[in-house]
mmCIF file of C-alpha atoms and ligand atoms in Angstrom:
data_model
loop_
_atom_site.group_PDB
_atom_site.id
_atom_site.type_symbol
_atom_site.label_atom_id
_atom_site.label_comp_id
_atom_site.label_asym_id
_atom_site.label_seq_id
_atom_site.Cartn_x
_atom_site.Cartn_y
_atom_site.Cartn_z
ATOM 1 C CA MET A 230 -37.813 42.016 10.475
ATOM 2 C CA GLU A 231 -35.377 41.670 7.333
ATOM 3 C CA LYS A 232 -37.205 40.597 4.223
ATOM 4 C CA ARG A 233 -36.959 37.194 3.166
ATOM 5 C CA ILE A 234 -38.114 35.767 -0.046
ATOM 6 C CA TYR A 235 -37.149 32.332 -1.441
ATOM 7 C CA PHE A 236 -37.258 31.556 -5.169
ATOM 8 C CA ASP A 237 -35.001 28.444 -4.849
ATOM 9 C CA HIS A 238 -37.057 25.530 -4.401
ATOM 10 C CA ASN A 239 -35.444 23.005 -6.857
ATOM 11 C CA ALA A 240 -32.484 23.393 -4.489
ATOM 12 C CA THR A 241 -34.033 22.696 -1.320
ATOM 13 C CA THR A 242 -37.790 23.246 0.328
ATOM 14 C CA PRO A 243 -38.636 24.054 3.675
ATOM 15 C CA VAL A 244 -40.287 21.098 6.094
ATOM 16 C CA HIS A 245 -43.830 21.348 6.279
ATOM 17 C CA GLU A 246 -45.223 21.823 9.535
ATOM 18 C CA GLU A 247 -47.386 18.474 9.361
ATOM 19 C CA VAL A 248 -44.345 16.671 7.889
ATOM 20 C CA LEU A 249 -42.280 18.071 11.126
ATOM 21 C CA ASP A 250 -45.253 17.192 13.158
ATOM 22 C CA ALA A 251 -45.310 13.433 12.063
ATOM 23 C CA MET A 252 -41.535 12.987 12.379
ATOM 24 C CA LEU A 253 -40.828 14.605 15.904
ATOM 25 C CA PRO A 254 -42.527 11.453 18.072
ATOM 26 C CA TYR A 255 -39.748 9.326 16.210
ATOM 27 C CA LEU A 256 -37.031 11.609 17.424
ATOM 28 C CA ARG A 257 -38.633 12.066 21.036
ATOM 29 C CA ASP A 258 -40.489 8.905 22.257
ATOM 30 C CA GLU A 259 -40.259 5.968 19.761
ATOM 31 C CA TRP A 260 -36.556 5.945 19.311
ATOM 32 C CA GLY A 261 -36.473 2.183 19.084
ATOM 33 C CA ASN A 262 -34.313 0.307 16.611
ATOM 34 C CA PRO A 263 -37.275 -1.029 13.922
ATOM 35 C CA SER A 264 -35.196 -4.233 13.780
ATOM 36 C CA SER A 265 -35.514 -4.858 17.367
ATOM 37 C CA ILE A 266 -38.124 -7.923 17.945
ATOM 38 C CA HIS A 267 -39.121 -6.303 21.672
ATOM 39 C CA TRP A 268 -41.462 -3.562 22.913
ATOM 40 C CA ALA A 269 -39.277 -0.482 21.600
ATOM 41 C CA GLY A 270 -39.030 -1.549 17.755
ATOM 42 C CA ARG A 271 -42.412 -2.460 17.408
ATOM 43 C CA GLY A 272 -43.935 1.546 16.708
ATOM 44 C CA PRO A 273 -40.874 2.416 14.694
ATOM 45 C CA ARG A 274 -41.229 -0.535 12.484
ATOM 46 C CA LYS A 275 -44.646 -0.097 11.862
ATOM 47 C CA ALA A 276 -44.260 3.773 11.282
ATOM 48 C CA VAL A 277 -41.264 2.685 8.683
ATOM 49 C CA GLU A 278 -43.854 0.038 6.888
ATOM 50 C CA ASP A 279 -46.774 2.622 6.931
ATOM 51 C CA ALA A 280 -44.793 5.383 5.402
ATOM 52 C CA ARG A 281 -43.642 2.933 2.811
ATOM 53 C CA GLU A 282 -47.549 2.487 1.918
ATOM 54 C CA GLN A 283 -47.701 6.324 1.516
ATOM 55 C CA VAL A 284 -44.629 6.466 -0.483
ATOM 56 C CA ALA A 285 -46.176 3.209 -2.502
ATOM 57 C CA ALA A 286 -49.473 5.115 -2.844
ATOM 58 C CA PHE A 287 -47.733 8.002 -4.063
ATOM 59 C CA LEU A 288 -45.856 5.977 -7.119
ATOM 60 C CA ASN A 289 -48.792 3.956 -7.285
ATOM 61 C CA CYS A 290 -46.859 0.829 -6.708
ATOM 62 C CA THR A 291 -46.444 -1.705 -3.846
ATOM 63 C CA PRO A 292 -44.479 -1.047 -0.794
ATOM 64 C CA LEU A 293 -42.442 -4.108 -1.502
ATOM 65 C CA GLU A 294 -41.452 -2.290 -4.509
ATOM 66 C CA ILE A 295 -39.782 0.789 -2.311
ATOM 67 C CA ILE A 296 -36.528 0.780 -0.541
ATOM 68 C CA PHE A 297 -35.762 3.952 1.579
ATOM 69 C CA THR A 298 -32.050 5.883 0.787
ATOM 70 C CA SER A 299 -30.572 8.615 2.226
ATOM 71 C CA SER A 300 -31.104 11.223 -0.790
ATOM 72 C CA GLY A 301 -32.071 11.608 -4.683
ATOM 73 C CA THR A 302 -28.219 11.080 -5.162
ATOM 74 C CA GLU A 303 -28.021 7.494 -3.092
ATOM 75 C CA GLY A 304 -31.485 6.418 -5.306
ATOM 76 C CA ASP A 305 -29.791 7.616 -8.847
ATOM 77 C CA ASN A 306 -26.736 5.706 -7.956
ATOM 78 C CA LEU A 307 -27.873 2.608 -6.968
ATOM 79 C CA ALA A 308 -30.437 2.299 -9.804
ATOM 80 C CA ILE A 309 -27.616 3.193 -12.339
ATOM 81 C CA LYS A 310 -24.168 1.704 -10.613
ATOM 82 C CA GLY A 311 -26.784 -1.362 -9.265
ATOM 83 C CA ILE A 312 -28.402 -2.428 -12.840
ATOM 84 C CA ALA A 313 -25.077 -1.743 -14.307
ATOM 85 C CA TYR A 314 -23.176 -4.099 -12.026
ATOM 86 C CA ALA A 315 -26.416 -6.499 -12.120
ATOM 87 C CA LEU A 316 -26.618 -6.664 -16.287
ATOM 88 C CA ARG A 317 -22.568 -6.774 -16.988
ATOM 89 C CA SER A 318 -22.570 -9.776 -18.243
ATOM 90 C CA LYS A 319 -25.499 -8.921 -20.802
ATOM 91 C CA GLY A 320 -24.035 -5.785 -22.293
ATOM 92 C CA ASN A 321 -21.999 -2.547 -21.302
ATOM 93 C CA HIS A 322 -24.110 0.188 -22.748
ATOM 94 C CA ILE A 323 -25.545 2.893 -20.925
ATOM 95 C CA ILE A 324 -27.966 5.969 -22.553
ATOM 96 C CA THR A 325 -28.343 9.019 -20.636
ATOM 97 C CA THR A 326 -28.477 12.939 -21.741
ATOM 98 C CA LYS A 327 -26.504 15.968 -21.612
ATOM 99 C CA VAL A 328 -28.327 17.975 -19.076
ATOM 100 C CA GLU A 329 -29.033 15.257 -16.054
ATOM 101 C CA HIS A 330 -28.450 15.957 -12.808
ATOM 102 C CA PRO A 331 -24.655 15.847 -11.335
ATOM 103 C CA ALA A 332 -26.015 12.534 -9.132
ATOM 104 C CA VAL A 333 -26.747 10.768 -12.656
ATOM 105 C CA LEU A 334 -24.084 12.550 -14.772
ATOM 106 C CA ASN A 335 -20.875 11.760 -12.706
ATOM 107 C CA THR A 336 -22.137 8.298 -11.729
ATOM 108 C CA CYS A 337 -22.217 7.894 -15.285
ATOM 109 C CA LYS A 338 -18.631 9.001 -16.328
ATOM 110 C CA TYR A 339 -17.435 6.752 -13.185
ATOM 111 C CA LEU A 340 -18.899 3.631 -14.896
ATOM 112 C CA GLU A 341 -16.969 4.689 -17.789
ATOM 113 C CA LYS A 342 -13.692 4.438 -16.084
ATOM 114 C CA GLU A 343 -15.023 0.506 -14.991
ATOM 115 C CA GLY A 344 -15.597 0.039 -18.595
ATOM 116 C CA PHE A 345 -19.397 0.693 -19.402
ATOM 117 C CA ASP A 346 -19.580 2.979 -22.669
ATOM 118 C CA VAL A 347 -22.259 5.590 -21.758
ATOM 119 C CA THR A 348 -24.158 8.048 -24.597
ATOM 120 C CA TYR A 349 -24.870 10.951 -23.482
ATOM 121 C CA LEU A 350 -28.070 12.095 -25.596
ATOM 122 C CA GLY A 351 -28.035 16.232 -26.720
ATOM 123 C CA VAL A 352 -31.002 18.172 -26.439
ATOM 124 C CA ASP A 353 -32.445 20.990 -29.132
ATOM 125 C CA ALA A 354 -32.501 24.924 -28.244
ATOM 126 C CA ASN A 355 -35.250 24.361 -26.096
ATOM 127 C CA GLY A 356 -33.678 21.442 -23.959
ATOM 128 C CA MET A 357 -35.991 19.042 -25.660
ATOM 129 C CA LEU A 358 -34.979 15.183 -26.472
ATOM 130 C CA SER A 359 -35.214 13.368 -29.928
ATOM 131 C CA LEU A 360 -36.724 10.234 -29.256
ATOM 132 C CA ASP A 361 -35.412 8.981 -33.081
ATOM 133 C CA GLU A 362 -31.799 9.766 -31.633
ATOM 134 C CA LEU A 363 -32.639 7.781 -28.922
ATOM 135 C CA ARG A 364 -33.760 4.847 -30.622
ATOM 136 C CA GLU A 365 -30.764 5.021 -33.009
ATOM 137 C CA SER A 366 -28.652 4.896 -30.115
ATOM 138 C CA ILE A 367 -29.448 1.741 -28.569
ATOM 139 C CA THR A 368 -27.454 -1.111 -29.582
ATOM 140 C CA PRO A 369 -27.876 -4.865 -28.845
ATOM 141 C CA LYS A 370 -25.315 -4.255 -25.739
ATOM 142 C CA THR A 371 -27.489 -1.418 -24.244
ATOM 143 C CA ILE A 372 -28.529 -2.224 -20.427
ATOM 144 C CA LEU A 373 -29.922 0.784 -19.054
ATOM 145 C CA ILE A 374 -31.545 3.986 -20.124
ATOM 146 C CA THR A 375 -31.662 6.695 -17.274
ATOM 147 C CA ILE A 376 -33.181 10.070 -18.483
ATOM 148 C CA MET A 377 -34.550 12.459 -16.149
ATOM 149 C CA TYR A 378 -38.424 13.305 -15.745
ATOM 150 C CA ALA A 379 -38.207 17.150 -15.086
ATOM 151 C CA ASN A 380 -34.810 19.170 -15.256
ATOM 152 C CA ASN A 381 -33.636 21.026 -12.084
ATOM 153 C CA GLU A 382 -32.378 24.206 -14.127
ATOM 154 C CA THR A 383 -34.746 24.569 -16.939
ATOM 155 C CA GLY A 384 -38.219 22.693 -15.380
ATOM 156 C CA VAL A 385 -38.043 21.240 -18.703
ATOM 157 C CA ILE A 386 -40.147 18.004 -19.007
ATOM 158 C CA PHE A 387 -39.279 15.021 -20.951
ATOM 159 C CA PRO A 388 -41.500 12.271 -22.366
ATOM 160 C CA ILE A 389 -40.854 9.818 -20.049
ATOM 161 C CA GLU A 390 -43.904 7.621 -20.707
ATOM 162 C CA GLU A 391 -42.596 7.461 -24.847
ATOM 163 C CA ILE A 392 -39.026 6.936 -23.384
ATOM 164 C CA GLY A 393 -40.452 3.959 -21.125
ATOM 165 C CA LYS A 394 -42.212 2.560 -23.878
ATOM 166 C CA ILE A 395 -39.380 2.273 -26.403
ATOM 167 C CA ALA A 396 -36.984 0.603 -23.223
ATOM 168 C CA ARG A 397 -39.643 -2.057 -22.826
ATOM 169 C CA GLU A 398 -40.082 -3.152 -26.502
ATOM 170 C CA ARG A 399 -36.217 -3.586 -26.671
ATOM 171 C CA GLY A 400 -36.137 -4.764 -23.112
ATOM 172 C CA ILE A 401 -33.903 -2.563 -21.723
ATOM 173 C CA THR A 402 -34.167 -1.439 -18.037
ATOM 174 C CA PHE A 403 -34.965 2.210 -17.885
ATOM 175 C CA HIS A 404 -34.548 4.662 -14.811
ATOM 176 C CA THR A 405 -35.747 7.986 -14.276
ATOM 177 C CA ASP A 406 -34.631 10.628 -11.802
ATOM 178 C CA ALA A 407 -38.126 12.020 -10.992
ATOM 179 C CA VAL A 408 -36.503 14.274 -7.918
ATOM 180 C CA GLN A 409 -37.966 17.336 -9.713
ATOM 181 C CA ALA A 410 -41.312 16.045 -10.888
ATOM 182 C CA ALA A 411 -42.247 14.661 -7.521
ATOM 183 C CA GLY A 412 -45.133 16.938 -5.835
ATOM 184 C CA LYS A 413 -45.492 18.788 -9.207
ATOM 185 C CA LEU A 414 -46.708 16.431 -12.235
ATOM 186 C CA PRO A 415 -48.161 13.067 -11.529
ATOM 187 C CA LEU A 416 -45.422 10.159 -10.756
ATOM 188 C CA ASP A 417 -47.550 6.558 -11.877
ATOM 189 C CA VAL A 418 -44.854 4.207 -12.226
ATOM 190 C CA THR A 419 -47.027 1.810 -14.507
ATOM 191 C CA LYS A 420 -47.865 4.535 -16.547
ATOM 192 C CA LEU A 421 -44.339 5.757 -16.935
ATOM 193 C CA ASN A 422 -43.449 2.507 -18.054
ATOM 194 C CA CYS A 423 -40.453 2.642 -16.019
ATOM 195 C CA ASP A 424 -38.662 0.214 -13.883
ATOM 196 C CA LEU A 425 -37.004 2.296 -11.300
ATOM 197 C CA LEU A 426 -37.684 5.514 -10.374
ATOM 198 C CA SER A 427 -35.965 8.220 -7.634
ATOM 199 C CA ILE A 428 -37.323 10.490 -5.324
ATOM 200 C CA SER A 429 -35.772 13.026 -2.777
ATOM 201 C CA GLY A 430 -37.689 14.096 0.324
ATOM 202 C CA HIS A 431 -36.094 17.638 0.542
ATOM 203 C CA LYS A 432 -37.488 18.734 -2.805
ATOM 204 C CA ILE A 433 -40.964 17.893 -1.353
ATOM 205 C CA TYR A 434 -40.868 19.662 1.903
ATOM 206 C CA ALA A 435 -39.139 16.626 3.781
ATOM 207 C CA PRO A 436 -36.191 17.228 5.804
ATOM 208 C CA LYS A 437 -32.818 16.669 3.918
ATOM 209 C CA GLY A 438 -30.946 12.684 4.180
ATOM 210 C CA ILE A 439 -34.174 10.454 3.053
ATOM 211 C CA GLY A 440 -35.452 9.798 -0.342
ATOM 212 C CA ALA A 441 -36.636 6.295 -1.892
ATOM 213 C CA LEU A 442 -36.095 4.506 -4.844
ATOM 214 C CA TYR A 443 -39.090 2.404 -6.491
ATOM 215 C CA ILE A 444 -37.553 -0.914 -7.954
ATOM 216 C CA ARG A 445 -40.178 -2.874 -9.788
ATOM 217 C CA ARG A 446 -40.902 -6.537 -8.713
ATOM 218 C CA GLY A 447 -38.625 -8.692 -10.281
ATOM 219 C CA VAL A 448 -35.869 -6.149 -11.230
ATOM 220 C CA ARG A 449 -32.592 -7.055 -9.577
ATOM 221 C CA VAL A 450 -30.136 -4.487 -8.355
ATOM 222 C CA VAL A 451 -26.600 -4.981 -6.953
ATOM 223 C CA PRO A 452 -26.545 -3.183 -3.760
ATOM 224 C CA LEU A 453 -24.005 -0.561 -2.793
ATOM 225 C CA ILE A 454 -24.231 -0.595 0.807
ATOM 226 C CA HIS A 455 -23.345 -4.194 2.402
ATOM 227 C CA GLY A 456 -24.179 -5.418 6.227
ATOM 228 C CA GLY A 457 -27.332 -6.128 7.795
ATOM 229 C CA HIS A 458 -30.822 -7.282 6.465
ATOM 230 C CA HIS A 459 -32.630 -3.974 5.955
ATOM 231 C CA GLU A 460 -34.630 -3.299 3.022
ATOM 232 C CA ARG A 461 -34.717 -6.594 1.473
ATOM 233 C CA ASN A 462 -30.952 -7.096 1.465
ATOM 234 C CA ARG A 463 -30.606 -4.118 -0.779
ATOM 235 C CA ARG A 464 -29.482 -1.015 1.212
ATOM 236 C CA ALA A 465 -28.217 -2.111 4.366
ATOM 237 C CA GLY A 466 -28.080 0.391 7.632
ATOM 238 C CA THR A 467 -30.372 1.065 10.881
ATOM 239 C CA GLU A 468 -33.159 3.168 9.286
ATOM 240 C CA ASN A 469 -33.502 6.767 9.130
ATOM 241 C CA VAL A 470 -37.002 6.406 11.193
ATOM 242 C CA ALA A 471 -38.168 9.825 11.483
ATOM 243 C CA GLY A 472 -36.624 10.835 7.829
ATOM 244 C CA ILE A 473 -38.730 8.068 6.366
ATOM 245 C CA VAL A 474 -42.118 8.873 8.612
ATOM 246 C CA ALA A 475 -41.401 12.467 7.071
ATOM 247 C CA LEU A 476 -41.199 11.419 3.239
ATOM 248 C CA GLY A 477 -44.513 9.360 3.628
ATOM 249 C CA LYS A 478 -46.054 12.032 5.140
ATOM 250 C CA ALA A 479 -44.704 14.234 2.744
ATOM 251 C CA CYS A 480 -45.901 12.292 -0.291
ATOM 252 C CA GLU A 481 -49.406 12.143 1.291
ATOM 253 C CA ILE A 482 -49.130 15.728 1.450
ATOM 254 C CA ALA A 483 -48.208 15.543 -2.068
ATOM 255 C CA MET A 484 -50.804 13.796 -3.503
ATOM 256 C CA ARG A 485 -53.384 15.248 -1.265
ATOM 257 C CA ASP A 486 -52.373 18.883 -2.399
ATOM 258 C CA MET A 487 -51.115 18.639 -6.132
ATOM 259 C CA ASP A 488 -54.021 19.729 -7.811
ATOM 260 C CA LYS A 489 -54.677 23.239 -5.955
ATOM 261 C CA GLU A 490 -50.726 23.773 -5.366
ATOM 262 C CA VAL A 491 -49.849 23.265 -9.100
ATOM 263 C CA ALA A 492 -52.375 26.132 -10.046
ATOM 264 C CA HIS A 493 -51.561 28.872 -7.300
ATOM 265 C CA ILE A 494 -47.756 28.058 -8.389
ATOM 266 C CA LYS A 495 -48.113 27.859 -11.856
ATOM 267 C CA TYR A 496 -49.994 31.365 -11.534
ATOM 268 C CA LEU A 497 -47.485 33.025 -9.805
ATOM 269 C CA ARG A 498 -44.707 31.733 -11.874
ATOM 270 C CA ASP A 499 -46.205 32.934 -15.031
ATOM 271 C CA LYS A 500 -46.579 36.534 -13.250
ATOM 272 C CA LEU A 501 -42.870 36.691 -12.208
ATOM 273 C CA GLU A 502 -41.823 35.501 -15.714
ATOM 274 C CA LYS A 503 -43.951 37.609 -17.657
ATOM 275 C CA GLY A 504 -43.894 40.541 -15.517
ATOM 276 C CA LEU A 505 -39.712 40.550 -15.809
ATOM 277 C CA MET A 506 -39.968 40.153 -19.110
ATOM 278 C CA GLU A 507 -42.263 43.335 -19.614
ATOM 279 C CA ARG A 508 -40.165 45.190 -17.444
ATOM 280 C CA ILE A 509 -36.745 44.635 -18.505
ATOM 281 C CA PRO A 510 -35.452 44.552 -22.048
ATOM 282 C CA HIS A 511 -33.717 41.554 -24.032
ATOM 283 C CA VAL A 512 -34.743 39.020 -21.546
ATOM 284 C CA ARG A 513 -35.084 35.441 -22.978
ATOM 285 C CA LEU A 514 -36.465 31.997 -21.329
ATOM 286 C CA ASN A 515 -34.405 29.318 -21.329
ATOM 287 C CA GLY A 516 -36.035 26.012 -21.862
ATOM 288 C CA HIS A 517 -39.422 24.986 -23.691
ATOM 289 C CA PRO A 518 -41.987 27.519 -22.928
ATOM 290 C CA GLU A 519 -44.784 24.777 -22.675
ATOM 291 C CA LYS A 520 -43.189 21.402 -21.548
ATOM 292 C CA ARG A 521 -42.354 22.561 -18.107
ATOM 293 C CA ILE A 522 -42.646 21.715 -14.718
ATOM 294 C CA PRO A 523 -45.352 24.749 -13.173
ATOM 295 C CA ASN A 524 -42.970 26.328 -10.383
ATOM 296 C CA THR A 525 -39.756 27.053 -12.666
ATOM 297 C CA THR A 526 -38.155 29.701 -14.934
ATOM 298 C CA ASN A 527 -34.934 29.879 -15.923
ATOM 299 C CA LEU A 528 -34.489 33.457 -17.795
ATOM 300 C CA GLY A 529 -31.065 34.873 -19.333
ATOM 301 C CA PHE A 530 -30.518 38.443 -19.055
ATOM 302 C CA ASP A 531 -28.270 39.819 -22.061
ATOM 303 C CA PHE A 532 -24.962 41.664 -20.617
ATOM 304 C CA VAL A 533 -25.581 40.939 -16.901
ATOM 305 C CA GLU A 534 -23.307 38.686 -14.971
ATOM 306 C CA GLY A 535 -25.659 36.238 -12.983
ATOM 307 C CA GLU A 536 -23.736 35.821 -9.983
ATOM 308 C CA SER A 537 -23.666 39.329 -9.084
ATOM 309 C CA LEU A 538 -27.527 39.607 -9.779
ATOM 310 C CA LEU A 539 -27.910 36.830 -7.477
ATOM 311 C CA LEU A 540 -26.129 39.154 -4.956
ATOM 312 C CA ASN A 541 -27.762 42.203 -5.423
ATOM 313 C CA LEU A 542 -30.998 40.423 -4.992
ATOM 314 C CA ASP A 543 -29.562 38.427 -1.990
ATOM 315 C CA MET A 544 -29.290 41.816 -0.403
ATOM 316 C CA LEU A 545 -32.488 42.754 -0.934
ATOM 317 C CA GLY A 546 -33.819 39.518 0.762
ATOM 318 C CA ILE A 547 -34.565 37.599 -2.569
ATOM 319 C CA ALA A 548 -33.097 34.092 -3.280
ATOM 320 C CA ALA A 549 -32.740 32.687 -6.220
ATOM 321 C CA SER A 550 -30.057 30.418 -8.281
ATOM 322 C CA SER A 551 -27.790 30.401 -11.244
ATOM 323 C CA GLY A 552 -28.565 26.593 -12.221
ATOM 324 C CA SER A 553 -28.251 24.160 -9.712
ATOM 325 C CA ALA A 554 -26.983 24.480 -6.166
ATOM 326 C CA CYS A 555 -24.230 21.762 -6.666
ATOM 327 C CA THR A 556 -22.152 23.726 -9.743
ATOM 328 C CA SER A 557 -22.985 27.529 -8.416
ATOM 329 C CA GLY A 558 -19.943 28.726 -7.071
ATOM 330 C CA SER A 559 -18.149 27.736 -9.774
ATOM 331 C CA LEU A 560 -17.213 29.841 -12.855
ATOM 332 C CA GLU A 561 -18.158 26.840 -15.595
ATOM 333 C CA PRO A 562 -21.107 27.837 -17.601
ATOM 334 C CA SER A 563 -24.136 25.326 -16.555
ATOM 335 C CA HIS A 564 -23.728 22.292 -18.686
ATOM 336 C CA VAL A 565 -27.983 21.911 -19.228
ATOM 337 C CA LEU A 566 -27.032 25.656 -20.854
ATOM 338 C CA VAL A 567 -24.471 24.848 -22.799
ATOM 339 C CA ALA A 568 -26.398 21.689 -24.310
ATOM 340 C CA MET A 569 -29.091 23.678 -25.131
ATOM 341 C CA GLY A 570 -26.285 25.548 -27.414
ATOM 342 C CA ILE A 571 -26.735 28.748 -25.127
ATOM 343 C CA PRO A 572 -23.495 31.269 -25.834
ATOM 344 C CA PRO A 573 -21.471 31.302 -22.640
ATOM 345 C CA ALA A 574 -22.228 35.303 -22.169
ATOM 346 C CA LEU A 575 -25.540 34.469 -22.298
ATOM 347 C CA SER A 576 -25.464 31.548 -19.834
ATOM 348 C CA HIS A 577 -23.746 33.341 -17.368
ATOM 349 C CA GLY A 578 -26.599 35.705 -17.091
ATOM 350 C CA SER A 579 -29.145 33.282 -16.672
ATOM 351 C CA VAL A 580 -31.254 32.664 -13.546
ATOM 352 C CA ARG A 581 -33.288 30.430 -12.078
ATOM 353 C CA PHE A 582 -36.382 31.098 -10.161
ATOM 354 C CA SER A 583 -38.268 28.126 -8.360
ATOM 355 C CA LEU A 584 -41.564 28.628 -6.989
ATOM 356 C CA GLY A 585 -42.914 27.031 -3.995
ATOM 357 C CA ARG A 586 -45.794 25.882 -1.457
ATOM 358 C CA PHE A 587 -45.269 29.194 0.497
ATOM 359 C CA ASN A 588 -44.809 32.053 -2.108
ATOM 360 C CA THR A 589 -47.541 34.570 -2.133
ATOM 361 C CA GLU A 590 -48.166 36.840 -4.756
ATOM 362 C CA GLU A 591 -46.641 39.753 -2.362
ATOM 363 C CA ASP A 592 -43.112 37.814 -3.003
ATOM 364 C CA VAL A 593 -43.398 38.381 -6.958
ATOM 365 C CA ASP A 594 -44.472 41.697 -6.706
ATOM 366 C CA TYR A 595 -41.910 42.756 -4.529
ATOM 367 C CA LEU A 596 -39.393 40.942 -6.767
ATOM 368 C CA LEU A 597 -40.899 42.857 -9.724
ATOM 369 C CA GLU A 598 -40.281 45.893 -8.139
ATOM 370 C CA LYS A 599 -37.213 45.525 -6.960
ATOM 371 C CA MET A 600 -35.578 43.446 -9.937
ATOM 372 C CA PRO A 601 -35.806 45.767 -12.989
ATOM 373 C CA PRO A 602 -33.529 48.667 -11.454
ATOM 374 C CA ILE A 603 -30.940 46.088 -10.595
ATOM 375 C CA VAL A 604 -30.642 44.878 -13.878
ATOM 376 C CA GLU A 605 -30.767 48.484 -15.423
ATOM 377 C CA ARG A 606 -28.062 49.857 -13.144
ATOM 378 C CA MET A 607 -25.965 46.475 -14.020
ATOM 379 C CA ARG A 608 -26.519 47.030 -17.757
ATOM 380 C CA SER A 609 -25.427 50.694 -17.591
ATOM 381 C CA MET A 610 -22.097 49.758 -15.743
ATOM 382 C CA SER A 611 -21.150 47.114 -18.774
ATOM 383 C CA PRO A 612 -19.182 48.635 -21.532
ATOM 384 C CA LEU A 613 -20.723 45.937 -23.551
ATOM 385 C CA TRP A 614 -23.849 46.685 -23.447
ATOM 386 C CA ASN A 615 -23.369 50.718 -24.176
ATOM 387 C CA GLU A 616 -21.415 49.383 -27.311
ATOM 388 C CA ALA A 617 -24.434 46.799 -28.157
ATOM 389 C CA GLU A 618 -27.124 49.769 -27.475
ATOM 390 C CA LYS A 619 -25.583 51.818 -29.608
ATOM 391 C CA LYS A 620 -25.391 49.118 -32.379
ATOM 392 C CA GLY A 621 -28.630 48.127 -31.571
ATOM 393 C CA MET A 622 -27.584 44.403 -31.549
ATOM 394 C CA PHE A 623 -28.266 42.308 -28.966
ATOM 395 C CA MET A 624 -27.775 38.575 -28.249
ATOM 396 C CA ALA A 625 -31.061 37.620 -27.450
ATOM 397 C CA ILE A 626 -32.629 38.881 -30.789
ATOM 398 C CA GLU A 627 -29.868 37.787 -32.683
ATOM 399 C CA GLU A 628 -30.615 33.970 -31.628
ATOM 400 C CA LYS A 629 -34.003 34.032 -32.556
HETATM 401 C C1 LIG B 2177 -31.720 17.617 -5.839
HETATM 402 C C2 LIG B 2177 -31.507 16.685 -6.917
HETATM 403 C C3 LIG B 2177 -30.731 15.460 -7.217
HETATM 404 C C4 LIG B 2177 -30.347 15.066 -5.696
HETATM 405 O O1 LIG B 2177 -31.169 14.652 -4.455
HETATM 406 P P1 LIG B 2177 -30.372 14.891 -3.020
HETATM 407 O O2 LIG B 2177 -31.487 14.395 -2.217
HETATM 408 O O3 LIG B 2177 -30.150 16.226 -2.684
HETATM 409 O O4 LIG B 2177 -29.329 14.022 -3.261
HETATM 410 C C5 LIG B 2177 -31.069 14.521 -7.909
HETATM 411 N N1 LIG B 2177 -31.552 14.656 -8.894
HETATM 412 C C6 LIG B 2177 -32.345 16.073 -9.307
HETATM 413 C C7 LIG B 2177 -32.955 16.334 -10.524
HETATM 414 C C8 LIG B 2177 -32.276 16.657 -8.576
HETATM 415 O O5 LIG B 2177 -33.145 18.128 -8.410
#
């Protein structure tokens, strides 16, 4: 069997065996509609409500504060548009950052066309935000702050607790996209001071097509999908029972195993990162070295074309990514790396490795063995590299 090594867990994760076992009965036997009052609906209804409790326990909130969605993207849309439309009479200003996932960025861009003003906060070379800049950008018309917990491309963690405090002091609603933080950082919505928080199933070993949005009690959102009275009138449509059960189970497992897993994943990530930096000259880490989720490393390789590097790795059975799955395939440099001020030549040569629960030390060793010769070969074919080597000038060094 051909080798298959997966270092792209920020794009999606495999379904956990325990999650699959938990959800299958709801496709096979308990197929009833949870809204039915007869026997066929009772099992599915209980399963949905049990899963809601599991998600609520994961986020330290009450089950009434959880809405099931079809994805992280839908959760972000419901949070942002739902609050924007609900608070329109109070103001039209939204604050976010330049490095959000497209689910947030493009929702904000859409709202600009609808008459909202959006401030996109920049980040420094390490991908960090300035809280002073955030404070200064608040106006009497600000109704929503939406800032991600952990970045999908670099893994950089934003100080959500402090941001939440600033928002609360000013009476502004605060949403955080916690899709990449889930399972990697503690997610306690009371500690985080957030009013809304979105997560996605397929980033935490549940299947694609299921997510959840926490909406703090008393916070009103305008629904995006109209129909029946599902999800307390906030998200119509017959529930994705099997998906919901899967998400509940995935949250339970994440809570149970997080400490042990984070230690294992961080060890492997650090070994991979250090190993590549030792074996390959002129590599630069994109993103804050410490304030990062434990599974992600984003590395820039001078004079290497990232997409060809990924294809070369793929031929050896190694899956990695050049940024977010949603933007790869396009020749646009990553908006996250651009916001960090990384020159396009270097951002084109950047690769993201995101590790997960089932990676092993052998996976990392295989990469450390196979990747350096590939980079060397690619560089030796680059006229720019040969020129630079002669002159002894390298972007990664110049930048520092
Ligand atoms: C993957 C991702 C999303 C989108 O979640 P989907 O369930 O794939 O729609 C949103 N935000 C971040 C940070 C992500 O990584």
